[in-house]
Structures are given as C-alpha cells and as structure tokens.
PDB file of C-alpha atoms and ligand atoms in Angstrom:
ATOM      1  CA  MET Y   1      18.416  14.152 -21.170  1.00  0.00           C
ATOM      2  CA  THR Y   2      16.513  12.778 -18.116  1.00  0.00           C
ATOM      3  CA  LEU Y   3      14.378  10.026 -18.844  1.00  0.00           C
ATOM      4  CA  PRO Y   4      10.506  10.088 -17.940  1.00  0.00           C
ATOM      5  CA  LEU Y   5       9.341   7.770 -15.180  1.00  0.00           C
ATOM      6  CA  LEU Y   6       6.905   5.090 -16.440  1.00  0.00           C
ATOM      7  CA  ILE Y   7       5.373   3.303 -13.418  1.00  0.00           C
ATOM      8  CA  VAL Y   8       3.177  -0.072 -13.457  1.00  0.00           C
ATOM      9  CA  GLY Y   9       0.941   0.316 -11.034  1.00  0.00           C
ATOM     10  CA  GLY Y  10      -1.022   2.700  -9.010  1.00  0.00           C
ATOM     11  CA  GLY Y  11      -1.081   1.792  -5.576  1.00  0.00           C
ATOM     12  CA  LEU Y  12       0.668   2.435  -2.461  1.00  0.00           C
ATOM     13  CA  PHE Y  13       3.972   1.645  -4.328  1.00  0.00           C
ATOM     14  CA  GLY Y  14       3.632   3.559  -7.419  1.00  0.00           C
ATOM     15  CA  SER Y  15       1.918   6.271  -6.476  1.00  0.00           C
ATOM     16  CA  GLN Y  16       4.765   7.699  -3.563  1.00  0.00           C
ATOM     17  CA  ALA Y  17       7.414   6.113  -6.170  1.00  0.00           C
ATOM     18  CA  ALA Y  18       5.634   8.670  -8.582  1.00  0.00           C
ATOM     19  CA  ALA Y  19       5.689  10.882  -5.905  1.00  0.00           C
ATOM     20  CA  TYR Y  20       8.971  11.509  -5.044  1.00  0.00           C
ATOM     21  CA  ALA Y  21      10.224  11.281  -8.413  1.00  0.00           C
ATOM     22  CA  ARG Y  22       7.717  14.430  -9.510  1.00  0.00           C
ATOM     23  CA  ARG Y  23       9.898  16.319  -5.928  1.00  0.00           C
ATOM     24  CA  HIS Y  24      13.023  15.486  -7.460  1.00  0.00           C
ATOM     25  CA  GLY Y  25      12.268  17.246 -10.896  1.00  0.00           C
ATOM     26  CA  LEU Y  26      11.557  13.946 -12.753  1.00  0.00           C
ATOM     27  CA  ALA Y  27       9.118  13.121 -14.689  1.00  0.00           C
ATOM     28  CA  ALA Y  28       6.793  10.015 -13.755  1.00  0.00           C
ATOM     29  CA  THR Y  29       3.287   8.802 -15.742  1.00  0.00           C
ATOM     30  CA  VAL Y  30       1.684   5.699 -13.449  1.00  0.00           C
ATOM     31  CA  PHE Y  31      -0.524   2.810 -15.637  1.00  0.00           C
ATOM     32  CA  ASP Y  32      -2.927   1.241 -14.072  1.00  0.00           C
ATOM     33  CA  PRO Y  33      -6.924   0.117 -15.350  1.00  0.00           C
ATOM     34  CA  ARG Y  34      -7.932   0.152 -11.217  1.00  0.00           C
ATOM     35  CA  LEU Y  35      -7.399  -4.360 -10.682  1.00  0.00           C
ATOM     36  CA  PRO Y  36      -9.930  -4.904  -8.500  1.00  0.00           C
ATOM     37  CA  GLY Y  37      -8.321  -6.753  -5.792  1.00  0.00           C
ATOM     38  CA  ALA Y  38      -5.738  -4.184  -5.788  1.00  0.00           C
ATOM     39  CA  ALA Y  39      -4.908  -4.184  -1.926  1.00  0.00           C
ATOM     40  CA  SER Y  40      -4.509  -0.273  -1.693  1.00  0.00           C
ATOM     41  CA  PRO Y  41      -7.232   1.177  -1.609  1.00  0.00           C
ATOM     42  CA  ALA Y  42      -8.556  -1.098   1.235  1.00  0.00           C
ATOM     43  CA  ALA Y  43      -5.351  -0.007   4.003  1.00  0.00           C
ATOM     44  CA  ALA Y  44      -6.299   1.107   6.908  1.00  0.00           C
ATOM     45  CA  GLY Y  45      -3.005   3.423   5.983  1.00  0.00           C
ATOM     46  CA  LEU Y  46      -2.282   2.871   9.829  1.00  0.00           C
ATOM     47  CA  PHE Y  47       1.797   2.205  11.030  1.00  0.00           C
ATOM     48  CA  LYS Y  48       3.931   2.362  13.880  1.00  0.00           C
ATOM     49  CA  GLU Y  49       7.787   1.593  14.790  1.00  0.00           C
ATOM     50  CA  ALA Y  50       6.726  -1.635  17.387  1.00  0.00           C
ATOM     51  CA  TRP Y  51       4.931  -3.423  14.187  1.00  0.00           C
ATOM     52  CA  ALA Y  52       7.752  -2.844  11.697  1.00  0.00           C
ATOM     53  CA  GLY Y  53      10.229  -4.777  14.318  1.00  0.00           C
ATOM     54  CA  LYS Y  54      13.823  -5.380  13.808  1.00  0.00           C
ATOM     55  CA  LYS Y  55      13.370  -6.220  10.562  1.00  0.00           C
ATOM     56  CA  LEU Y  56      11.479  -3.909   9.155  1.00  0.00           C
ATOM     57  CA  LYS Y  57      13.304  -1.054  11.853  1.00  0.00           C
ATOM     58  CA  GLU Y  58      15.421   0.398   9.346  1.00  0.00           C
ATOM     59  CA  HIS Y  59      12.193   0.917   6.311  1.00  0.00           C
ATOM     60  CA  PHE Y  60      10.846   2.543   8.901  1.00  0.00           C
ATOM     61  CA  GLN Y  61      12.960   5.145   9.761  1.00  0.00           C
ATOM     62  CA  ARG Y  62      13.646   5.808   5.692  1.00  0.00           C
ATOM     63  CA  ALA Y  63       9.423   6.185   5.583  1.00  0.00           C
ATOM     64  CA  LEU Y  64       8.708   8.456   8.342  1.00  0.00           C
ATOM     65  CA  PRO Y  65      10.354  11.838   6.195  1.00  0.00           C
ATOM     66  CA  LEU Y  66       8.826  11.752   2.826  1.00  0.00           C
ATOM     67  CA  LEU Y  67       5.406  10.152   4.258  1.00  0.00           C
ATOM     68  CA  ASP Y  68       5.820  13.934   5.866  1.00  0.00           C
ATOM     69  CA  GLN Y  69       7.469  15.782   3.187  1.00  0.00           C
ATOM     70  CA  LEU Y  70       5.016  14.197   0.499  1.00  0.00           C
ATOM     71  CA  TYR Y  71       1.467  13.682   2.587  1.00  0.00           C
ATOM     72  CA  GLY Y  72       1.857  14.923   5.848  1.00  0.00           C
ATOM     73  CA  LEU Y  73       1.962  12.282   9.081  1.00  0.00           C
ATOM     74  CA  ARG Y  74      -1.184  11.993  10.532  1.00  0.00           C
ATOM     75  CA  HIS Y  75      -1.561  10.635  14.864  1.00  0.00           C
ATOM     76  CA  VAL Y  76      -4.794   8.355  16.328  1.00  0.00           C
ATOM     77  CA  GLN Y  77      -5.102   7.332  19.320  1.00  0.00           C
ATOM     78  CA  LEU Y  78      -7.133   4.245  19.454  1.00  0.00           C
ATOM     79  CA  THR Y  79      -8.890   2.914  22.649  1.00  0.00           C
ATOM     80  CA  ARG Y  80      -8.527  -0.798  23.802  1.00  0.00           C
ATOM     81  CA  ASP Y  81     -11.723  -2.650  26.298  1.00  0.00           C
ATOM     82  CA  ASP Y  82      -9.860  -1.720  29.035  1.00  0.00           C
ATOM     83  CA  ASP Y  83     -10.032   2.314  28.691  1.00  0.00           C
ATOM     84  CA  SER Y  84      -5.906   2.605  27.842  1.00  0.00           C
ATOM     85  CA  ASN Y  85      -5.266   4.117  24.719  1.00  0.00           C
ATOM     86  CA  GLU Y  86      -2.603   2.905  21.832  1.00  0.00           C
ATOM     87  CA  SER Y  87      -1.160   5.837  19.212  1.00  0.00           C
ATOM     88  CA  PHE Y  88      -0.580   5.224  15.391  1.00  0.00           C
ATOM     89  CA  LEU Y  89       1.267   6.752  13.285  1.00  0.00           C
ATOM     90  CA  PHE Y  90      -0.465   7.143   9.830  1.00  0.00           C
ATOM     91  CA  VAL Y  91      -1.826   8.601   6.244  1.00  0.00           C
ATOM     92  CA  PRO Y  92      -4.895   7.437   5.222  1.00  0.00           C
ATOM     93  CA  PRO Y  93      -4.654   6.398   1.078  1.00  0.00           C
ATOM     94  CA  SER Y  94      -6.722   8.868  -0.358  1.00  0.00           C
ATOM     95  CA  ALA Y  95      -3.964  10.910  -0.125  1.00  0.00           C
ATOM     96  CA  ILE Y  96      -1.433   9.214  -1.696  1.00  0.00           C
ATOM     97  CA  LEU Y  97      -2.990   7.742  -3.918  1.00  0.00           C
ATOM     98  CA  GLU Y  98      -2.034   9.151  -8.016  1.00  0.00           C
ATOM     99  CA  ARG Y  99      -6.010  10.629  -8.635  1.00  0.00           C
ATOM    100  CA  ALA Y 100      -5.489  10.944 -12.356  1.00  0.00           C
ATOM    101  CA  PRO Y 101      -3.005   7.338 -13.639  1.00  0.00           C
ATOM    102  CA  VAL Y 102      -3.429   6.569 -17.037  1.00  0.00           C
ATOM    103  CA  ARG Y 103      -6.368   3.998 -17.346  1.00  0.00           C
ATOM    104  CA  GLN Y 104      -4.928   1.023 -19.207  1.00  0.00           C
ATOM    105  CA  GLN Y 105      -3.394  -2.464 -18.337  1.00  0.00           C
ATOM    106  CA  VAL Y 106       0.925  -2.309 -19.356  1.00  0.00           C
ATOM    107  CA  THR Y 107       0.576  -5.575 -22.088  1.00  0.00           C
ATOM    108  CA  THR Y 108       4.499  -6.425 -21.442  1.00  0.00           C
ATOM    109  CA  ILE Y 109       7.619  -4.356 -20.738  1.00  0.00           C
ATOM    110  CA  GLY Y 110      11.174  -4.475 -21.682  1.00  0.00           C
ATOM    111  CA  ASP Y 111      14.444  -3.346 -20.513  1.00  0.00           C
ATOM    112  CA  GLY Y 112      14.105   1.021 -20.565  1.00  0.00           C
ATOM    113  CA  TRP Y 113      10.133   0.423 -22.211  1.00  0.00           C
ATOM    114  CA  LEU Y 114       6.611  -0.709 -21.365  1.00  0.00           C
ATOM    115  CA  GLU Y 115       3.396  -1.103 -23.883  1.00  0.00           C
ATOM    116  CA  ALA Y 116       0.269  -0.075 -22.717  1.00  0.00           C
ATOM    117  CA  GLY Y 117      -2.286   0.587 -25.193  1.00  0.00           C
ATOM    118  CA  GLY Y 118      -0.633  -0.567 -28.318  1.00  0.00           C
ATOM    119  CA  GLU Y 119       1.641   2.367 -28.042  1.00  0.00           C
ATOM    120  CA  ARG Y 120       5.538   1.721 -26.530  1.00  0.00           C
ATOM    121  CA  HIS Y 121       6.782   4.303 -24.405  1.00  0.00           C
ATOM    122  CA  GLU Y 122      10.598   4.229 -23.376  1.00  0.00           C
ATOM    123  CA  GLY Y 123      12.018   5.732 -20.125  1.00  0.00           C
ATOM    124  CA  TRP Y 124      12.921   4.522 -16.506  1.00  0.00           C
ATOM    125  CA  VAL Y 125      10.340   1.583 -15.634  1.00  0.00           C
ATOM    126  CA  TYR Y 126       9.157   0.733 -12.415  1.00  0.00           C
ATOM    127  CA  VAL Y 127       7.123  -2.142 -11.819  1.00  0.00           C
ATOM    128  CA  ALA Y 128       4.553  -1.658  -8.554  1.00  0.00           C
ATOM    129  CA  ALA Y 129       1.555  -4.224 -10.053  1.00  0.00           C
ATOM    130  CA  GLY Y 130       1.657  -5.767  -5.901  1.00  0.00           C
ATOM    131  CA  VAL Y 131       1.011  -9.400  -6.801  1.00  0.00           C
ATOM    132  CA  TRP Y 132       0.218  -8.843 -10.257  1.00  0.00           C
ATOM    133  CA  CYS Y 133       4.260  -8.217 -10.357  1.00  0.00           C
ATOM    134  CA  GLU Y 134       4.942 -11.905 -11.517  1.00  0.00           C
ATOM    135  CA  GLN Y 135       3.439 -11.298 -14.710  1.00  0.00           C
ATOM    136  CA  PHE Y 136       7.154  -8.869 -15.765  1.00  0.00           C
ATOM    137  CA  HIS Y 137       8.823 -10.823 -14.099  1.00  0.00           C
ATOM    138  CA  ALA Y 138       8.503 -14.949 -13.049  1.00  0.00           C
ATOM    139  CA  GLY Y 139      10.055 -16.327  -9.989  1.00  0.00           C
ATOM    140  CA  LEU Y 140       8.701 -14.126  -7.281  1.00  0.00           C
ATOM    141  CA  GLN Y 141       6.717 -16.180  -5.642  1.00  0.00           C
ATOM    142  CA  ILE Y 142       3.971 -14.126  -4.740  1.00  0.00           C
ATOM    143  CA  THR Y 143       1.465 -15.161  -2.425  1.00  0.00           C
ATOM    144  CA  GLY Y 144      -1.668 -12.376  -2.405  1.00  0.00           C
ATOM    145  CA  LYS Y 145      -3.633 -12.467   1.795  1.00  0.00           C
ATOM    146  CA  ALA Y 146      -6.871 -11.215   1.227  1.00  0.00           C
ATOM    147  CA  GLY Y 147      -8.549  -9.217   3.499  1.00  0.00           C
ATOM    148  CA  ALA Y 148     -11.921  -6.272   3.459  1.00  0.00           C
ATOM    149  CA  SER Y 149     -12.348  -3.339   5.085  1.00  0.00           C
ATOM    150  CA  TYR Y 150     -15.397  -1.316   5.702  1.00  0.00           C
ATOM    151  CA  VAL Y 151     -16.844   2.502   5.538  1.00  0.00           C
ATOM    152  CA  PHE Y 152     -19.027   3.180   7.694  1.00  0.00           C
ATOM    153  CA  ASP Y 153     -21.044   6.359   7.826  1.00  0.00           C
ATOM    154  CA  ASP Y 154     -20.577   9.711  10.942  1.00  0.00           C
ATOM    155  CA  GLU Y 155     -16.867   9.868  13.036  1.00  0.00           C
ATOM    156  CA  ARG Y 156     -16.659   7.722  15.572  1.00  0.00           C
ATOM    157  CA  ALA Y 157     -14.035   7.698  18.238  1.00  0.00           C
ATOM    158  CA  GLY Y 158     -11.080   4.850  17.735  1.00  0.00           C
ATOM    159  CA  GLN Y 159     -10.841   1.464  18.827  1.00  0.00           C
ATOM    160  CA  ILE Y 160      -8.582  -1.793  18.886  1.00  0.00           C
ATOM    161  CA  ARG Y 161      -9.272  -4.523  19.678  1.00  0.00           C
ATOM    162  CA  SER Y 162      -6.627  -7.654  19.821  1.00  0.00           C
ATOM    163  CA  ILE Y 163      -8.340 -10.391  18.409  1.00  0.00           C
ATOM    164  CA  ALA Y 164      -5.256 -12.511  18.039  1.00  0.00           C
ATOM    165  CA  ARG Y 165      -1.663 -12.300  18.801  1.00  0.00           C
ATOM    166  CA  GLY Y 166      -0.166  -9.532  16.142  1.00  0.00           C
ATOM    167  CA  ARG Y 167      -4.353  -8.776  15.845  1.00  0.00           C
ATOM    168  CA  GLN Y 168      -6.154  -6.463  15.740  1.00  0.00           C
ATOM    169  CA  ALA Y 169      -9.742  -5.070  14.714  1.00  0.00           C
ATOM    170  CA  ILE Y 170      -9.858  -1.500  14.274  1.00  0.00           C
ATOM    171  CA  SER Y 171     -11.898   1.730  13.410  1.00  0.00           C
ATOM    172  CA  PHE Y 172     -11.162   4.937  13.163  1.00  0.00           C
ATOM    173  CA  THR Y 173     -11.878   8.420  10.607  1.00  0.00           C
ATOM    174  CA  ARG Y 174      -9.873   7.022   8.094  1.00  0.00           C
ATOM    175  CA  ASP Y 175     -11.314   9.933   6.405  1.00  0.00           C
ATOM    176  CA  ALA Y 176     -13.489  12.967   7.721  1.00  0.00           C
ATOM    177  CA  GLY Y 177     -17.128  12.086   7.401  1.00  0.00           C
ATOM    178  CA  THR Y 178     -16.548   8.326   7.806  1.00  0.00           C
ATOM    179  CA  THR Y 179     -15.376   5.000  10.207  1.00  0.00           C
ATOM    180  CA  PHE Y 180     -12.870   2.754   8.645  1.00  0.00           C
ATOM    181  CA  PHE Y 181     -12.840  -0.680  10.050  1.00  0.00           C
ATOM    182  CA  SER Y 182     -10.892  -4.237   9.471  1.00  0.00           C
ATOM    183  CA  ASP Y 183      -9.400  -6.479  11.764  1.00  0.00           C
ATOM    184  CA  GLY Y 184      -6.471  -7.923   9.614  1.00  0.00           C
ATOM    185  CA  THR Y 185      -8.220 -10.897   7.459  1.00  0.00           C
ATOM    186  CA  ALA Y 186      -5.002 -12.453   5.250  1.00  0.00           C
ATOM    187  CA  GLU Y 187      -6.521 -15.307   3.703  1.00  0.00           C
ATOM    188  CA  SER Y 188      -5.314 -16.908   0.433  1.00  0.00           C
ATOM    189  CA  ASP Y 189      -8.753 -18.653  -0.028  1.00  0.00           C
ATOM    190  CA  PHE Y 190     -10.949 -15.645   0.770  1.00  0.00           C
ATOM    191  CA  THR Y 191     -14.165 -16.690   0.551  1.00  0.00           C
ATOM    192  CA  PRO Y 192     -17.895 -15.386   2.136  1.00  0.00           C
ATOM    193  CA  ALA Y 193     -17.767 -16.812   5.656  1.00  0.00           C
ATOM    194  CA  HIS Y 194     -14.959 -14.667   5.853  1.00  0.00           C
ATOM    195  CA  ASP Y 195     -16.530 -11.357   4.951  1.00  0.00           C
ATOM    196  CA  CYS Y 196     -19.317 -11.987   7.674  1.00  0.00           C
ATOM    197  CA  GLN Y 197     -16.989 -12.552  10.296  1.00  0.00           C
ATOM    198  CA  THR Y 198     -14.791  -9.390   9.541  1.00  0.00           C
ATOM    199  CA  LEU Y 199     -18.699  -7.779   9.340  1.00  0.00           C
ATOM    200  CA  GLU Y 200     -19.939  -9.415  12.759  1.00  0.00           C
ATOM    201  CA  ARG Y 201     -15.956  -7.888  14.508  1.00  0.00           C
ATOM    202  CA  ALA Y 202     -17.557  -4.216  13.468  1.00  0.00           C
ATOM    203  CA  SER Y 203     -20.907  -4.804  14.790  1.00  0.00           C
ATOM    204  CA  ALA Y 204     -19.356  -5.399  18.087  1.00  0.00           C
ATOM    205  CA  LEU Y 205     -17.602  -2.342  18.268  1.00  0.00           C
ATOM    206  CA  GLY Y 206     -20.829  -0.584  17.644  1.00  0.00           C
ATOM    207  CA  LEU Y 207     -20.387  -0.324  13.665  1.00  0.00           C
ATOM    208  CA  SER Y 208     -23.965  -1.334  13.048  1.00  0.00           C
ATOM    209  CA  GLY Y 209     -26.229  -0.312  10.287  1.00  0.00           C
ATOM    210  CA  ALA Y 210     -24.734  -1.422   6.000  1.00  0.00           C
ATOM    211  CA  PRO Y 211     -21.417  -0.172   5.523  1.00  0.00           C
ATOM    212  CA  ILE Y 212     -20.871   2.898   2.796  1.00  0.00           C
ATOM    213  CA  GLN Y 213     -18.302   1.062   1.140  1.00  0.00           C
ATOM    214  CA  ARG Y 214     -16.525  -2.272   1.151  1.00  0.00           C
ATOM    215  CA  HIS Y 215     -12.913  -2.425  -0.088  1.00  0.00           C
ATOM    216  CA  TRP Y 216     -11.652  -5.855  -0.657  1.00  0.00           C
ATOM    217  CA  GLY Y 217      -7.716  -5.931  -1.185  1.00  0.00           C
ATOM    218  CA  ARG Y 218      -4.927  -8.798  -1.579  1.00  0.00           C
ATOM    219  CA  ARG Y 219      -1.545  -8.339   0.164  1.00  0.00           C
ATOM    220  CA  PRO Y 220       1.621  -8.824  -1.642  1.00  0.00           C
ATOM    221  CA  TYR Y 221       3.988 -11.714   0.517  1.00  0.00           C
ATOM    222  CA  THR Y 222       6.536 -12.199  -1.339  1.00  0.00           C
ATOM    223  CA  PRO Y 223       9.684 -15.886   0.636  1.00  0.00           C
ATOM    224  CA  GLY Y 224      12.220 -13.823   2.320  1.00  0.00           C
ATOM    225  CA  GLY Y 225      10.050 -10.417   2.680  1.00  0.00           C
ATOM    226  CA  PRO Y 226       9.346  -7.227   1.201  1.00  0.00           C
ATOM    227  CA  VAL Y 227      11.390  -7.235  -2.462  1.00  0.00           C
ATOM    228  CA  PHE Y 228      12.973  -3.783  -4.636  1.00  0.00           C
ATOM    229  CA  MET Y 229      15.229  -5.509  -7.453  1.00  0.00           C
ATOM    230  CA  LYS Y 230      17.070  -3.962 -10.238  1.00  0.00           C
ATOM    231  CA  ILE Y 231      16.038  -6.107 -13.475  1.00  0.00           C
ATOM    232  CA  GLY Y 232      16.956  -4.184 -16.370  1.00  0.00           C
ATOM    233  CA  ALA Y 233      19.549  -1.644 -17.008  1.00  0.00           C
ATOM    234  CA  ARG Y 234      16.388   1.321 -16.569  1.00  0.00           C
ATOM    235  CA  THR Y 235      14.122  -1.424 -14.790  1.00  0.00           C
ATOM    236  CA  TRP Y 236      13.330  -2.024 -11.191  1.00  0.00           C
ATOM    237  CA  LEU Y 237      10.366  -4.286  -9.442  1.00  0.00           C
ATOM    238  CA  ALA Y 238       9.037  -3.576  -5.568  1.00  0.00           C
ATOM    239  CA  THR Y 239       6.415  -5.571  -4.365  1.00  0.00           C
ATOM    240  CA  GLY Y 240       6.189  -7.202  -0.896  1.00  0.00           C
ATOM    241  CA  GLY Y 241       4.406  -4.666   0.606  1.00  0.00           C
ATOM    242  CA  ARG Y 242       1.795  -6.893   2.983  1.00  0.00           C
ATOM    243  CA  LYS Y 243       0.525  -5.385   5.417  1.00  0.00           C
ATOM    244  CA  MET Y 244       2.988  -2.286   5.992  1.00  0.00           C
ATOM    245  CA  GLY Y 245       2.648  -1.089   2.008  1.00  0.00           C
ATOM    246  CA  THR Y 246       2.570   2.713   4.061  1.00  0.00           C
ATOM    247  CA  ILE Y 247       6.203   2.240   5.549  1.00  0.00           C
ATOM    248  CA  LEU Y 248       7.542   0.015   2.488  1.00  0.00           C
ATOM    249  CA  GLY Y 249       6.341   1.927  -0.349  1.00  0.00           C
ATOM    250  CA  ALA Y 250       7.784   4.460   0.946  1.00  0.00           C
ATOM    251  CA  SER Y 251      11.168   3.085   1.700  1.00  0.00           C
ATOM    252  CA  PHE Y 252      11.391   1.828  -1.900  1.00  0.00           C
ATOM    253  CA  ALA Y 253      10.669   5.269  -3.226  1.00  0.00           C
ATOM    254  CA  ARG Y 254      13.641   6.913  -1.838  1.00  0.00           C
ATOM    255  CA  GLN Y 255      15.411   3.847  -3.072  1.00  0.00           C
ATOM    256  CA  LEU Y 256      14.888   4.677  -5.946  1.00  0.00           C
ATOM    257  CA  VAL Y 257      14.977   8.027  -6.592  1.00  0.00           C
ATOM    258  CA  GLU Y 258      18.209   8.590  -4.344  1.00  0.00           C
ATOM    259  CA  GLU Y 259      19.904   5.558  -4.791  1.00  0.00           C
ATOM    260  CA  GLU Y 260      19.208   4.190  -8.702  1.00  0.00           C
ATOM    261  CA  LEU Y 261      17.547   7.433 -10.849  1.00  0.00           C
ATOM    262  CA  ARG Y 262      19.775  10.495  -9.276  1.00  0.00           C
ATOM    263  CA  SER Y 263      23.205   8.394  -8.897  1.00  0.00           C
TER     264      SER Y 263
HETATM  265  C1  FAD X   1      -8.161  -4.462   4.458  1.00  0.00           C
HETATM  266  C2  FAD X   1      -7.094  -4.094   4.518  1.00  0.00           C
HETATM  267  C3  FAD X   1      -5.599  -3.736   5.265  1.00  0.00           C
HETATM  268  C4  FAD X   1      -4.246  -2.934   5.181  1.00  0.00           C
HETATM  269  N1  FAD X   1      -4.025  -2.209   5.895  1.00  0.00           N
HETATM  270  C5  FAD X   1      -2.394  -1.533   5.830  1.00  0.00           C
HETATM  271  C6  FAD X   1      -2.014  -0.461   7.136  1.00  0.00           C
HETATM  272  O1  FAD X   1      -2.940  -0.292   7.999  1.00  0.00           O
HETATM  273  N2  FAD X   1      -1.254  -0.113   6.919  1.00  0.00           N
HETATM  274  C7  FAD X   1      -0.543  -0.466   5.922  1.00  0.00           C
HETATM  275  O2  FAD X   1       0.760   0.176   5.046  1.00  0.00           O
HETATM  276  N3  FAD X   1      -0.499  -1.144   4.571  1.00  0.00           N
HETATM  277  C8  FAD X   1      -1.713  -2.031   4.846  1.00  0.00           C
HETATM  278  N4  FAD X   1      -2.706  -2.441   4.018  1.00  0.00           N
HETATM  279  C9  FAD X   1      -1.505  -3.836   3.415  1.00  0.00           C
HETATM  280  C10 FAD X   1      -0.465  -2.227   1.808  1.00  0.00           C
HETATM  281  O3  FAD X   1      -2.887  -2.882   1.387  1.00  0.00           O
HETATM  282  C11 FAD X   1      -0.616  -3.162   0.671  1.00  0.00           C
HETATM  283  O4  FAD X   1       1.139  -3.529   1.905  1.00  0.00           O
HETATM  284  C12 FAD X   1      -0.324  -2.193  -0.506  1.00  0.00           C
HETATM  285  O5  FAD X   1      -1.260  -1.533  -0.881  1.00  0.00           O
HETATM  286  C13 FAD X   1       0.927  -3.185  -1.400  1.00  0.00           C
HETATM  287  O6  FAD X   1       0.747  -1.830  -2.057  1.00  0.00           O
HETATM  288  P1  FAD X   1       1.172  -1.916  -3.657  1.00  0.00           P
HETATM  289  O7  FAD X   1       0.928  -1.247  -4.453  1.00  0.00           O
HETATM  290  O8  FAD X   1       2.415  -2.826  -3.919  1.00  0.00           O
HETATM  291  O9  FAD X   1       0.054  -3.230  -4.626  1.00  0.00           O
HETATM  292  P2  FAD X   1      -1.685  -2.912  -5.008  1.00  0.00           P
HETATM  293  O10 FAD X   1      -2.777  -2.263  -3.999  1.00  0.00           O
HETATM  294  O11 FAD X   1      -2.017  -3.844  -5.080  1.00  0.00           O
HETATM  295  O12 FAD X   1      -0.966  -1.516  -6.437  1.00  0.00           O
HETATM  296  C14 FAD X   1      -1.253  -2.836  -7.418  1.00  0.00           C
HETATM  297  C15 FAD X   1      -1.861  -2.034  -8.197  1.00  0.00           C
HETATM  298  O13 FAD X   1      -0.307  -2.425 -10.275  1.00  0.00           O
HETATM  299  C16 FAD X   1      -1.949  -2.012 -10.635  1.00  0.00           C
HETATM  300  N5  FAD X   1      -1.664  -3.671 -11.908  1.00  0.00           N
HETATM  301  C17 FAD X   1      -1.452  -4.364 -12.162  1.00  0.00           C
HETATM  302  N6  FAD X   1      -1.162  -4.686 -13.316  1.00  0.00           N
HETATM  303  C18 FAD X   1      -1.210  -3.769 -13.649  1.00  0.00           C
HETATM  304  C19 FAD X   1      -0.844  -4.452 -15.372  1.00  0.00           C
HETATM  305  N7  FAD X   1      -0.460  -5.010 -15.952  1.00  0.00           N
HETATM  306  N8  FAD X   1      -0.635  -2.325 -15.681  1.00  0.00           N
HETATM  307  C20 FAD X   1      -1.115  -1.255 -15.226  1.00  0.00           C
HETATM  308  N9  FAD X   1      -1.429  -1.527 -13.740  1.00  0.00           N
HETATM  309  C21 FAD X   1      -1.437  -3.014 -13.376  1.00  0.00           C
HETATM  310  C22 FAD X   1      -3.613  -2.603 -10.111  1.00  0.00           C
HETATM  311  O14 FAD X   1      -4.605  -2.053 -10.609  1.00  0.00           O
HETATM  312  C23 FAD X   1      -3.231  -1.780  -8.666  1.00  0.00           C
HETATM  313  O15 FAD X   1      -3.298  -1.125  -8.515  1.00  0.00           O
HETATM  314  C24 FAD X   1      -3.534  -2.499   4.016  1.00  0.00           C
HETATM  315  C25 FAD X   1      -4.455  -4.494   3.681  1.00  0.00           C
HETATM  316  C26 FAD X   1      -5.328  -4.593   3.353  1.00  0.00           C
HETATM  317  C27 FAD X   1      -6.091  -5.603   2.206  1.00  0.00           C
END
C-alpha cells in the first residue's frame, strides 16, 4: 500500500512537494497554522539563472520543468534607471501556495508519523517548516533573515534599481490589479526603521500612497547552503531557501518525489 505524504509547512517548499506528489498519483496532506513570519507570502517569486550562480545552477535547471508544468512560468521585464531592461522569470506565490492546508500546528514528529490537533497521522513525513525546522531536528543552525514587501493598488510598469552589490529594489505586477515592491532587506534583527527604509525606497520608485498589504517574512538560511536530508526511514526535511525559495522548493520537491518516494 502506498503511504500518504504528510507535510509540515505550506510555504513554497511544502506546497510544491504536495503538488508534485499529487501529480505523481500520491496522496498529500499539508499542515500549516499560518504562523506570523512565514517567508513565502512575502516573496516576489522572481528568479533567473544569473542569481542562482554556479552553486545553485543544478537546482535552477531541475526546478524549471516542475514550475512550468505545475504553474506555468511567467516572464517580466523590469526597467532600470538608465531605461535599459532586465528580464526575469517568476511564478507568484499565490499560484503555488497550498490553498486549503489543514490549519493545525504539528506538535511532534517521529519516523513515519506526526501529531497535530491531538491526532496521530501515519505516512511519509516531509518537514518543510522554514525557519521553524530546527524544532523537529536539532543542530541545523538556521538563521532567519527578515524583510518586508508591500503591495500597492493598480498595475504600474516594472522597475528595478540597484541598492548594493547583488541587491535591488524591484516593483512589478506580481498579482493582477496590483504592484508588488520589495528591496532585498534581509536582517536577523529587523526593526521598524527597516520598514520605514523599505517604504521610502518604494516611494522613490514612484509608489506613493498607502500600501494595501504588508508582508513580513523570515527567509531561512542554513550554513553551507540549502538543506535536503533524510532524517528517518520515512522522514525527510528541507529548508534553507534564503532568497531563492521558489527554485529550491521546486528542486527539492523533485528530489523527494522522484528519488525518494518513487524509488
Ligand atoms: C521580502 C521577501 C522577498 C522574497 N523574494 C523572493 C523571490 O523573489 N524569489 C524567491 O525565490 N524567493 C524569495 N524570497 C525567499 C522565499 O520567500 C523563501 O526562501 C521561501 O519562502 C522559504 O520557503 P519555506 O517553505 O521553506 O518557508 P516558509 O515560507 O516560512 O514556510 C514555512 C511554513 O511552515 C509553517 N510551520 C512552521 N511550523 C509549523 C508546525 N509546527 N506545524 C505546521 N506548520 C508549521 C509556517 O506556518 C510556514 O507557513 C523572499 C523572501 C522575502 C521575505
């Protein structure tokens, strides 16, 4: 009998694993109580090969077919201050995130089971709990680096402005009818001053007026790069998505389903 896949966390990592498992005929249940500080709702969803660099190139290449099959790759052109353009791929988190996860916090896991809402569930277990993974597997040394993103009314032309080496402020239509803004702020000690600075940068790109949404999330960083590991005969864990959670979540979903569950 094939076991169901039980997923702890419905962010970009857990949601893609669930969707890909179902695509391969497996039953998948996602548990997520929507904890404040989850990274995925704040993500722009942008990616490009140059950002992945040599270290993450393999993940980038593994991710693209999954993202295209399950959600459809989108293309966007952002305009720099000198009027030149830069192209990106993106998939909005709204297309990826599990729509109706079980809104329960997983309290305990063991090998091939978990407990949530006072009930025990048996199956394959995938821990995809972002910065909270440490509570299920000690020693990961996860650091959360926080940033806020803002959504403004109306669609406006996509823009990109360099802030520092490898860091940009970007605005574009991530979801229809609105304009998304983020500036790459990634702080272990996030303060209201960081929020003010982000809003000032949005205003400098012409996004004035009150935003209609604010998302604040902690990107998971693990020493030595992203982590996918088998922690029991029927239990796996993945985290460390940092600024590349869309492609890393997709790459690890393939690894889990193709190499672990179906082998
Ligand atoms: C402002 C900002 C912009 C970003 N832009 C991009 C971008 O353009 N492109 C990109 O690829 N990445 C981007 N990122 C990074 C990306 O968001 C992260 O790498 C990614 O979201 C990490 O996904 P995750 O599923 O590991 O973690 P999370 O999204 O944090 O999800 C973990 C989930 O686990 C749940 N959980 C925790 N504990 C439990 C429990 N005990 N039981 C059940 N559920 C639990 C939480 O509620 C949470 O929803 C951005 C991040 C931020 C903050």
